mmCIF file of C-alpha atoms in Angstrom:
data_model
loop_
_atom_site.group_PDB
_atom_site.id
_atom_site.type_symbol
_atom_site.label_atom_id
_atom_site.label_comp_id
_atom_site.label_asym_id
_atom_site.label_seq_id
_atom_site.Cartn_x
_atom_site.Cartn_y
_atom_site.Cartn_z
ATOM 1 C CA UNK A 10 0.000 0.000 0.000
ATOM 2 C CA UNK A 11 1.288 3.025 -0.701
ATOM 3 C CA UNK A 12 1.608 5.872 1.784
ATOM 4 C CA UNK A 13 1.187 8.685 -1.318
ATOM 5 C CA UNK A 14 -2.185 9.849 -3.097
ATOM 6 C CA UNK A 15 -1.816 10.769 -6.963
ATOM 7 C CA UNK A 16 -4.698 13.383 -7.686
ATOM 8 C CA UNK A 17 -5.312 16.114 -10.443
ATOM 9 C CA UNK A 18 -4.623 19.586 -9.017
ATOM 10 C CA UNK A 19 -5.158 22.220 -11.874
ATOM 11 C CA UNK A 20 -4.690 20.086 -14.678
ATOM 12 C CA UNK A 21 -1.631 18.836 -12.958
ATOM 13 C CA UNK A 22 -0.935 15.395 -11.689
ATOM 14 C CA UNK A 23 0.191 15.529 -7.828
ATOM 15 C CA UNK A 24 0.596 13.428 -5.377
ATOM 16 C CA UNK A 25 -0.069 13.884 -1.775
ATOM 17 C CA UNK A 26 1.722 12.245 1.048
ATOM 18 C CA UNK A 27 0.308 10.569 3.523
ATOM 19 C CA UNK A 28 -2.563 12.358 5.495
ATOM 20 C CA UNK A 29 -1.597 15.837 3.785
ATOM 21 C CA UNK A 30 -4.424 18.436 2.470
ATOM 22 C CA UNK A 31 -5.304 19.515 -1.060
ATOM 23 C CA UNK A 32 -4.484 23.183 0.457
ATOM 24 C CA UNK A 33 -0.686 21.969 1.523
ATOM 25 C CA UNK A 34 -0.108 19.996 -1.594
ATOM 26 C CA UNK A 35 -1.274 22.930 -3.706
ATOM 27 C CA UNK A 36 1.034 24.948 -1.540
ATOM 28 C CA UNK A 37 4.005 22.886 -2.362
ATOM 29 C CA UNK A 38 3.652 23.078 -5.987
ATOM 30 C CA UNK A 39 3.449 27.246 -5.560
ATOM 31 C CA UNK A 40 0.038 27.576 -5.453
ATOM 32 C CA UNK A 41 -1.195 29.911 -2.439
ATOM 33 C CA UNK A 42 -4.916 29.070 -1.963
ATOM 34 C CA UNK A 43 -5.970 31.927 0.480
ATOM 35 C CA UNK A 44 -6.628 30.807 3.857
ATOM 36 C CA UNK A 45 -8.014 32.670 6.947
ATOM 37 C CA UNK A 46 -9.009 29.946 9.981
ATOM 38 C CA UNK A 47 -5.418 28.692 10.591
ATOM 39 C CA UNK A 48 -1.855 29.083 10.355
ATOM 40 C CA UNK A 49 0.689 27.664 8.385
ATOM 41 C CA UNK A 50 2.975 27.070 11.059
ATOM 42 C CA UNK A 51 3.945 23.776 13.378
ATOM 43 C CA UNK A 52 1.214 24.082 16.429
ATOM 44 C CA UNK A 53 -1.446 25.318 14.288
ATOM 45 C CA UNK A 54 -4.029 22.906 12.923
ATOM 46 C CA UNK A 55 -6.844 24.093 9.746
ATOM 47 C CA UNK A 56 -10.552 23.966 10.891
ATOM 48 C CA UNK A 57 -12.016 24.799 7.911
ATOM 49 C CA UNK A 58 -14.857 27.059 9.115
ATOM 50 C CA UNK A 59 -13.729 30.370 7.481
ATOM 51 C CA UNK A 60 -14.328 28.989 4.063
ATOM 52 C CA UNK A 61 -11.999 30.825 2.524
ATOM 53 C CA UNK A 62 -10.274 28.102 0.708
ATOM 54 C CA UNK A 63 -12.429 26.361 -1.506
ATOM 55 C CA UNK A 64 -11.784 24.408 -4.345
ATOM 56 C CA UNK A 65 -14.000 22.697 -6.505
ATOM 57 C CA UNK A 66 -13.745 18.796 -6.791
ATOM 58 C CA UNK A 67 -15.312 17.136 -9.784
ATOM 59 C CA UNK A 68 -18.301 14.731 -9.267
ATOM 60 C CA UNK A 69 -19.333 17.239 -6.534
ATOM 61 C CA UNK A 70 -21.710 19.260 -5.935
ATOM 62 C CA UNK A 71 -20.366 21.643 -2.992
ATOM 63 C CA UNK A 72 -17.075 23.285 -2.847
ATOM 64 C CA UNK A 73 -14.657 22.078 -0.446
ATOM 65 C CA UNK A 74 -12.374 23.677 2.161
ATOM 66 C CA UNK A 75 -9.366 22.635 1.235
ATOM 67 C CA UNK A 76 -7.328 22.875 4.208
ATOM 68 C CA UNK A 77 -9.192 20.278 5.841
ATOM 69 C CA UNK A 78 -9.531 17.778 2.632
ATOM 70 C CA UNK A 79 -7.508 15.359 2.010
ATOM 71 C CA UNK A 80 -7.397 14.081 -1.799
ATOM 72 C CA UNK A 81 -8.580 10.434 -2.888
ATOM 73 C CA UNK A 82 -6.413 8.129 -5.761
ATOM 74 C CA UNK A 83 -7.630 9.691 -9.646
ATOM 75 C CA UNK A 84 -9.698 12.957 -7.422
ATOM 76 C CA UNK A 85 -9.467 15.916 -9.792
ATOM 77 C CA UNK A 86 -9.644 19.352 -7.699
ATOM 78 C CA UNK A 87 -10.002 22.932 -9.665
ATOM 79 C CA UNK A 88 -8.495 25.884 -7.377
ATOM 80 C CA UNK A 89 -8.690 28.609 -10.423
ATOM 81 C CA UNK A 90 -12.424 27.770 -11.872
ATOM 82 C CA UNK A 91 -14.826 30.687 -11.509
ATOM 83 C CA UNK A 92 -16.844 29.514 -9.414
ATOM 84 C CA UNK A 93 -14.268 28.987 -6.522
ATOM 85 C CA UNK A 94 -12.698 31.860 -7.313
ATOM 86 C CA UNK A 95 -16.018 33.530 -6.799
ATOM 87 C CA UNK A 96 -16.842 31.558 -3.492
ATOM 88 C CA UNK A 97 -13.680 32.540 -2.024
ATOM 89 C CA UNK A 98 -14.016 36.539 -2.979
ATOM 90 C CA UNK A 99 -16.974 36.424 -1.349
ATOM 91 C CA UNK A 100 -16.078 35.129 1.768
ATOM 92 C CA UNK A 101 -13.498 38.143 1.641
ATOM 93 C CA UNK A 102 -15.933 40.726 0.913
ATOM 94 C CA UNK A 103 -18.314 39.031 4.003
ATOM 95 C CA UNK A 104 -15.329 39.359 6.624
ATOM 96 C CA UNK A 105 -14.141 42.680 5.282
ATOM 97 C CA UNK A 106 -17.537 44.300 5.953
ATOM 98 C CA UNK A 107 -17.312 43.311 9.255
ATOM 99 C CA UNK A 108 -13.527 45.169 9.757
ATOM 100 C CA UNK A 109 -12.643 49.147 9.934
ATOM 101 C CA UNK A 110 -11.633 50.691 6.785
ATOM 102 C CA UNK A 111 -7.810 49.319 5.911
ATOM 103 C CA UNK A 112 -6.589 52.891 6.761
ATOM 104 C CA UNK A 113 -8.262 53.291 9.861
ATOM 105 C CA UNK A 114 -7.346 49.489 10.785
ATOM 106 C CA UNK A 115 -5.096 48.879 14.093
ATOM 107 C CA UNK A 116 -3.665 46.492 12.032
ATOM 108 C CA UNK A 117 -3.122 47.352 8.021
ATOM 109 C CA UNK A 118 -0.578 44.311 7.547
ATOM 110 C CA UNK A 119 -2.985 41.415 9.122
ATOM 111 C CA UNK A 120 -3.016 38.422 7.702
ATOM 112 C CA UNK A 121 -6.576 39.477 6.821
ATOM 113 C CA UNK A 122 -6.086 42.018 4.508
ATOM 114 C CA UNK A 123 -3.112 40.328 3.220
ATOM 115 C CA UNK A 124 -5.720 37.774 1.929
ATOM 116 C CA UNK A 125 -7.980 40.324 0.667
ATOM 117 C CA UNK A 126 -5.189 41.997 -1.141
ATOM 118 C CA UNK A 127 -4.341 38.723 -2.888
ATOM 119 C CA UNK A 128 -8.340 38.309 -4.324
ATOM 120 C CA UNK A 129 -8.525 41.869 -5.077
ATOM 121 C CA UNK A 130 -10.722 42.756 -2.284
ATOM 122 C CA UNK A 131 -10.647 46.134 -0.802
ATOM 123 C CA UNK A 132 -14.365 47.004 0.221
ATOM 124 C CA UNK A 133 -17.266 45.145 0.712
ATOM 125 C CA UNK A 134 -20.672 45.274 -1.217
ATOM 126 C CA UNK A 135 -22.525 44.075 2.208
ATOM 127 C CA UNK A 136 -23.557 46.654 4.913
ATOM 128 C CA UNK A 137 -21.204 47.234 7.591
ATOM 129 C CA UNK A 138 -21.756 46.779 11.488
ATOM 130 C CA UNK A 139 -23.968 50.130 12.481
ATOM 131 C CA UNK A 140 -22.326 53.099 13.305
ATOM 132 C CA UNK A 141 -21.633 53.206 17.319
ATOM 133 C CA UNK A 142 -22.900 49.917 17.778
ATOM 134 C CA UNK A 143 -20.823 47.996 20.286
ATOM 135 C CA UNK A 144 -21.281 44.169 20.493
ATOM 136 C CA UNK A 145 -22.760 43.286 23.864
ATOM 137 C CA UNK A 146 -19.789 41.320 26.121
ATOM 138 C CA UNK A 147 -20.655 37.557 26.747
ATOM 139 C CA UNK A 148 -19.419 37.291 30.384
ATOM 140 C CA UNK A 149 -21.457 34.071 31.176
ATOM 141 C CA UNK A 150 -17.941 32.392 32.152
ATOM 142 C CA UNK A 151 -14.655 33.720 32.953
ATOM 143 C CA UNK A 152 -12.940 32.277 30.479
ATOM 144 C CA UNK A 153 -15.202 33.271 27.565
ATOM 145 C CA UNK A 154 -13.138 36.350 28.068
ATOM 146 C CA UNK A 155 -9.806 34.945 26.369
ATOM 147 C CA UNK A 156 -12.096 32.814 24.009
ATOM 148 C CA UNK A 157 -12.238 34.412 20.144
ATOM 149 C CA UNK A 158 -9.199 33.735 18.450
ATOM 150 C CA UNK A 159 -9.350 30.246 16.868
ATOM 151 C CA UNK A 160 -5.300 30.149 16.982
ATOM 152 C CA UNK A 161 -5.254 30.473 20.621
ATOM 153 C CA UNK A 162 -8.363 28.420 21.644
ATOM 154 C CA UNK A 163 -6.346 25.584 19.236
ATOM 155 C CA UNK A 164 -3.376 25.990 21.404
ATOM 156 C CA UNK A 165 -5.238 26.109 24.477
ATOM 157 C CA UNK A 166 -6.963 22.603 23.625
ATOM 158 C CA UNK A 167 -3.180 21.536 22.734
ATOM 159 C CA UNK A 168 -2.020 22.267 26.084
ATOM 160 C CA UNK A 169 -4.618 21.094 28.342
ATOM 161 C CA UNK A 170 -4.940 17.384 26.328
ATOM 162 C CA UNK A 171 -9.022 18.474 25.640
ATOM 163 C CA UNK A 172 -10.022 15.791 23.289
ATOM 164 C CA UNK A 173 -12.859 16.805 20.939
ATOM 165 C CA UNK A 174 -12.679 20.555 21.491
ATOM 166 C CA UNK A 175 -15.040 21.548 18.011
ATOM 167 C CA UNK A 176 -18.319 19.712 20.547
ATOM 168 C CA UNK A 177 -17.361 21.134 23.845
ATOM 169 C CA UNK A 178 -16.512 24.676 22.716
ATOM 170 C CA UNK A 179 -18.128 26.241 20.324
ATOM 171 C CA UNK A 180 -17.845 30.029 18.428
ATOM 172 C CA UNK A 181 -21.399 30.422 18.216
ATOM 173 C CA UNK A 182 -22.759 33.185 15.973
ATOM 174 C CA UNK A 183 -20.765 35.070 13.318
ATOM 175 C CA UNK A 184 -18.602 38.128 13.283
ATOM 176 C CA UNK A 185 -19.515 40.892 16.164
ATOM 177 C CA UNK A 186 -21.810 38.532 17.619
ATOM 178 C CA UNK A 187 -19.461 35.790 17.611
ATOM 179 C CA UNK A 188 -19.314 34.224 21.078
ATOM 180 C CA UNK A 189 -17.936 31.173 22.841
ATOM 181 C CA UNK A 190 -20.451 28.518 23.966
ATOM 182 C CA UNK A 191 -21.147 24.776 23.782
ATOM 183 C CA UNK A 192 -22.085 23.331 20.860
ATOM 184 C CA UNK A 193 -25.715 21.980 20.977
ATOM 185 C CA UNK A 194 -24.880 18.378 20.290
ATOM 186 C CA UNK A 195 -22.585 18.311 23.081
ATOM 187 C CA UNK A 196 -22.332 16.523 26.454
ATOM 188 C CA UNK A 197 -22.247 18.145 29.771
ATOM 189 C CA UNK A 198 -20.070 15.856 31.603
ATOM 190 C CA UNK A 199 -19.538 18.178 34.565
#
């Protein structure tokens, strides 16, 4: 048995070792497939839910994330199609509604906008967040309050063993009403 996968990648034939993702294999062969919801970098493991990596797989009928899917023997996966590039510029334009004009940003080199840059995106055709509105805090539990940032809750599961974090924790909701709770189809075990 052998521990590589030989897939289509953009009219290319690739092969993937053993357990690696359509995003990383792309990656390899100088492709950079934008990516938002984790970092390339030893600690840091892909989740998939910012969407902002989709490719298109043949026989299917829903893009995939790509930094979560691994390719199949003969799979041929389309990063450059219209229709993913479309999917992924979109997911831009969503999160970039959501953020402070790039001038006015705290941050105008975030990986963020370093993503946008690369789709074209500078502004967003949806509405922003209303003027003066401030998200109400979600101070049901103490440590809700360091909750937020995917990279660190991943690194936080890393270093206290938690098995299973994505159905005990939960970001529930989406942009400035994102907050941490427990997913619905999980267990209390306390």
């Amino acid at each position: 048995m052998s521990d590589t996968t030989r897939f289509t990648l953009d009219g290319q034939e690739v092969e993937a070792r053993e357990g690696e993702t359509i995003w990383a294999v792309a990656k390899r062969q100088g492709n950079r497939i934008p990516h938002l919801c984790h970092k390339d970098a030893p600690g840091y493991r892909p989740d998939g839910n910012c969407r902002a990596c989709m490719v298109a797989i043949e026989g299917e009928r829903v893009l995939a994330a790509s930094c979560i899917r691994t390719p199949k023997d003969g799979m041929v996966v389309t990063t450059t199609g219209a229709r993913e590039v479309a999917a992924r510029k979109m997911v831009m334009e969503m999160l970039v509604a959501d953020q402070p004009a790039r001038d006015a940003a705290h941050d105008k080199s975030s990986h963020l906008w370093d993503m946008a840059d690369a789709q074209g995106i500078e502004t967003s055709r949806f509405p922003r967040l209303e003027e003066g509105r401030i998200p109400l805090l979600d101070d049901s539990h103490v440590a809700g309050r360091l909750i937020g940032d995917q990279h660190f809750d991943d690194h936080l599961a890393g270093a206290i063993g938690t098995v299973g974090l994505g159905l005990d924790h939960h970001t529930l909701g989406r942009g400035a009403d994102a907050r941490s709770g427990q997913h619905p189809l999980a267990v209390d075990l306390d």
